[in-house]
Tab-separated table of C-alpha atoms in Angstrom:
chain	number	residue	atom	x	y	z
A	1	UNK	CA	14.403	15.291	6.491
A	2	UNK	CA	11.663	12.657	6.561
A	3	UNK	CA	9.118	14.895	4.833
A	4	UNK	CA	11.681	15.746	2.170
A	5	UNK	CA	12.427	12.094	1.340
A	6	UNK	CA	8.689	11.270	1.300
A	7	UNK	CA	8.060	14.128	-1.154
A	8	UNK	CA	10.929	12.903	-3.323
A	9	UNK	CA	9.620	9.303	-3.280
A	10	UNK	CA	6.156	10.444	-4.382
A	11	UNK	CA	7.404	12.762	-7.121
A	12	UNK	CA	9.705	10.014	-8.432
A	13	UNK	CA	6.787	7.564	-8.586
A	14	UNK	CA	4.673	10.118	-10.440
A	15	UNK	CA	7.434	10.724	-12.987
A	16	UNK	CA	7.764	7.014	-13.808
A	17	UNK	CA	5.509	4.777	-15.908
A	18	UNK	CA	2.225	3.206	-14.792
A	19	UNK	CA	4.007	-0.173	-14.902
A	20	UNK	CA	6.586	1.126	-12.437
A	21	UNK	CA	3.775	2.319	-10.158
A	22	UNK	CA	2.206	-1.150	-10.179
A	23	UNK	CA	5.576	-2.724	-9.313
A	24	UNK	CA	6.046	-0.213	-6.483
A	25	UNK	CA	2.589	-1.096	-5.117
A	26	UNK	CA	3.450	-4.818	-5.220
A	27	UNK	CA	6.831	-4.233	-3.573
A	28	UNK	CA	5.211	-2.187	-0.815
A	29	UNK	CA	2.472	-4.721	-0.080
A	30	UNK	CA	4.938	-7.612	-0.029
A	31	UNK	CA	7.255	-5.682	2.316
A	32	UNK	CA	4.240	-5.054	4.559
A	33	UNK	CA	3.773	-8.835	4.833
A	34	UNK	CA	1.123	-9.496	2.197
A	35	UNK	CA	1.262	-11.912	-0.681
A	36	UNK	CA	3.996	-14.316	0.287
A	37	UNK	CA	6.714	-13.333	-2.156
A	38	UNK	CA	7.140	-10.699	-4.843
A	39	UNK	CA	6.894	-13.213	-7.699
A	40	UNK	CA	3.451	-14.462	-6.627
A	41	UNK	CA	2.183	-10.940	-6.031
A	42	UNK	CA	3.613	-9.630	-9.304
A	43	UNK	CA	1.893	-12.396	-11.268
A	44	UNK	CA	-1.386	-11.427	-9.655
A	45	UNK	CA	-0.981	-7.709	-10.379
A	46	UNK	CA	-2.367	-6.708	-13.735
A	47	UNK	CA	-3.580	-10.254	-14.339
A	48	UNK	CA	-7.275	-9.509	-14.112
A	49	UNK	CA	-7.020	-5.950	-15.476
A	50	UNK	CA	-10.768	-5.813	-16.057
A	51	UNK	CA	-13.961	-5.329	-14.087
A	52	UNK	CA	-12.418	-2.502	-12.036
A	53	UNK	CA	-9.711	-4.593	-10.388
A	54	UNK	CA	-6.011	-4.197	-11.188
A	55	UNK	CA	-4.766	-7.163	-9.198
A	56	UNK	CA	-4.991	-9.273	-6.126
A	57	UNK	CA	-2.648	-10.261	-3.331
A	58	UNK	CA	-2.845	-12.815	-0.572
A	59	UNK	CA	-3.775	-11.366	2.790
A	60	UNK	CA	-1.095	-13.470	4.445
A	61	UNK	CA	1.837	-15.625	3.449
A	62	UNK	CA	-0.322	-18.767	3.479
A	63	UNK	CA	-2.927	-17.326	1.146
A	64	UNK	CA	-5.890	-17.822	3.478
A	65	UNK	CA	-7.744	-14.856	1.976
A	66	UNK	CA	-7.370	-12.602	-1.058
A	67	UNK	CA	-7.354	-8.817	-1.109
A	68	UNK	CA	-8.163	-7.094	-4.395
A	69	UNK	CA	-6.204	-4.036	-5.480
A	70	UNK	CA	-6.992	-0.947	-7.514
A	71	UNK	CA	-3.908	1.154	-8.295
A	72	UNK	CA	-4.424	4.594	-9.863
A	73	UNK	CA	-1.540	6.852	-10.837
A	74	UNK	CA	-3.560	10.061	-10.989
A	75	UNK	CA	-3.012	13.779	-10.653
A	76	UNK	CA	-6.581	14.787	-9.727
A	77	UNK	CA	-8.459	13.651	-6.640
A	78	UNK	CA	-10.205	10.284	-6.637
A	79	UNK	CA	-13.906	10.720	-5.981
A	80	UNK	CA	-16.723	8.576	-4.677
A	81	UNK	CA	-17.748	7.230	-8.128
A	82	UNK	CA	-14.361	5.518	-8.566
A	83	UNK	CA	-14.606	3.980	-5.104
A	84	UNK	CA	-18.174	2.836	-5.807
A	85	UNK	CA	-16.995	1.130	-9.012
A	86	UNK	CA	-14.274	-0.657	-7.051
A	87	UNK	CA	-16.769	-1.686	-4.339
A	88	UNK	CA	-19.027	-3.087	-7.066
A	89	UNK	CA	-16.092	-4.969	-8.584
A	90	UNK	CA	-15.373	-6.478	-5.152
A	91	UNK	CA	-18.969	-7.669	-4.913
A	92	UNK	CA	-18.610	-9.220	-8.360
A	93	UNK	CA	-15.700	-11.257	-6.966
A	94	UNK	CA	-17.648	-12.072	-3.771
A	95	UNK	CA	-14.979	-10.315	-1.781
A	96	UNK	CA	-15.244	-7.879	1.081
A	97	UNK	CA	-11.610	-6.699	1.164
A	98	UNK	CA	-9.833	-4.245	-1.069
A	99	UNK	CA	-7.046	-1.697	-1.224
A	100	UNK	CA	-7.422	1.384	-3.406
A	101	UNK	CA	-4.076	3.108	-3.779
A	102	UNK	CA	-3.375	6.307	-5.693
A	103	UNK	CA	-0.593	8.802	-6.213
A	104	UNK	CA	-3.073	11.638	-5.632
A	105	UNK	CA	-5.694	12.039	-2.901
A	106	UNK	CA	-9.317	11.169	-2.143
A	107	UNK	CA	-12.306	13.465	-1.847
A	108	UNK	CA	-14.142	13.690	1.465
A	109	UNK	CA	-17.111	11.940	-0.166
A	110	UNK	CA	-14.891	8.987	-1.145
A	111	UNK	CA	-13.456	8.744	2.374
A	112	UNK	CA	-16.923	8.937	3.937
A	113	UNK	CA	-18.291	6.336	1.513
A	114	UNK	CA	-15.892	3.574	2.587
A	115	UNK	CA	-17.056	3.973	6.195
A	116	UNK	CA	-20.686	3.349	5.213
A	117	UNK	CA	-20.362	0.147	3.180
A	118	UNK	CA	-20.078	-3.476	4.221
A	119	UNK	CA	-16.876	-4.111	2.268
A	120	UNK	CA	-13.616	-3.128	3.923
A	121	UNK	CA	-11.786	-0.869	1.489
A	122	UNK	CA	-8.544	0.727	2.607
A	123	UNK	CA	-7.749	4.006	0.876
A	124	UNK	CA	-4.065	4.853	0.509
A	125	UNK	CA	-3.309	8.254	-0.968
A	126	UNK	CA	0.035	9.355	-2.372
A	127	UNK	CA	1.260	10.883	0.894
A	128	UNK	CA	0.437	7.770	2.881
A	129	UNK	CA	1.995	5.552	0.222
A	130	UNK	CA	5.230	7.563	0.406
A	131	UNK	CA	5.244	7.292	4.223
A	132	UNK	CA	4.685	3.536	4.033
A	133	UNK	CA	7.430	3.160	1.443
A	134	UNK	CA	9.892	4.948	3.721
A	135	UNK	CA	8.709	2.942	6.760
A	136	UNK	CA	9.194	-0.362	4.909
A	137	UNK	CA	12.381	0.587	3.000
A	138	UNK	CA	10.856	0.453	-0.478
A	139	UNK	CA	12.687	2.720	-2.909
A	140	UNK	CA	14.869	4.196	-0.161
A	141	UNK	CA	18.188	3.224	1.364
A	142	UNK	CA	19.615	4.033	4.772
A	143	UNK	CA	22.272	6.717	4.399
A	144	UNK	CA	23.414	6.616	8.022
A	145	UNK	CA	22.421	5.610	11.506
A	146	UNK	CA	23.433	6.448	15.046
A	147	UNK	CA	24.159	3.984	17.812
A	148	UNK	CA	23.590	4.952	21.449
A	149	UNK	CA	25.210	2.857	24.171
A	150	UNK	CA	23.973	2.120	27.689
A	151	UNK	CA	25.334	0.041	30.533
A	152	UNK	CA	24.431	-3.666	30.332
A	153	UNK	CA	23.628	-4.277	34.012
A	154	UNK	CA	23.321	-8.061	33.429
A	155	UNK	CA	26.978	-8.184	32.459
A	156	UNK	CA	28.077	-6.599	35.719
A	157	UNK	CA	25.904	-8.789	38.003
A	158	UNK	CA	27.953	-11.323	40.028
């Protein structure tokens, strides 16, 4: 059931507009604890829109550090050149932290590249994004749950 809902989440994202994808990315990151609130994060997303960076979000609710974001709604795989461009854009901002999120996947060369550079770039492919969205209740709703009872031994202690 989980795999089915994850597949449905990803296909629904792909069938929507690029603007929807950016909002979904913001919602996910805020639900994961980044950026303070959705309004602050949403203002940051798409604000820069140049130099290879789609947006930025606070690393924590206090805004002690900024993480830059690249969001790509693609069908093909994202290769090393795209990651290198993003790494260069991070250097241009004097930042060492970034998240590159896509609806597709990354080549092995792209994955290997992020392990060899000084900047910390987290790669989130479409499958992982869908899993995270389900984990953090973004775009999904609970249809049912089961409650299992056990004896509360503290209650019965005299």
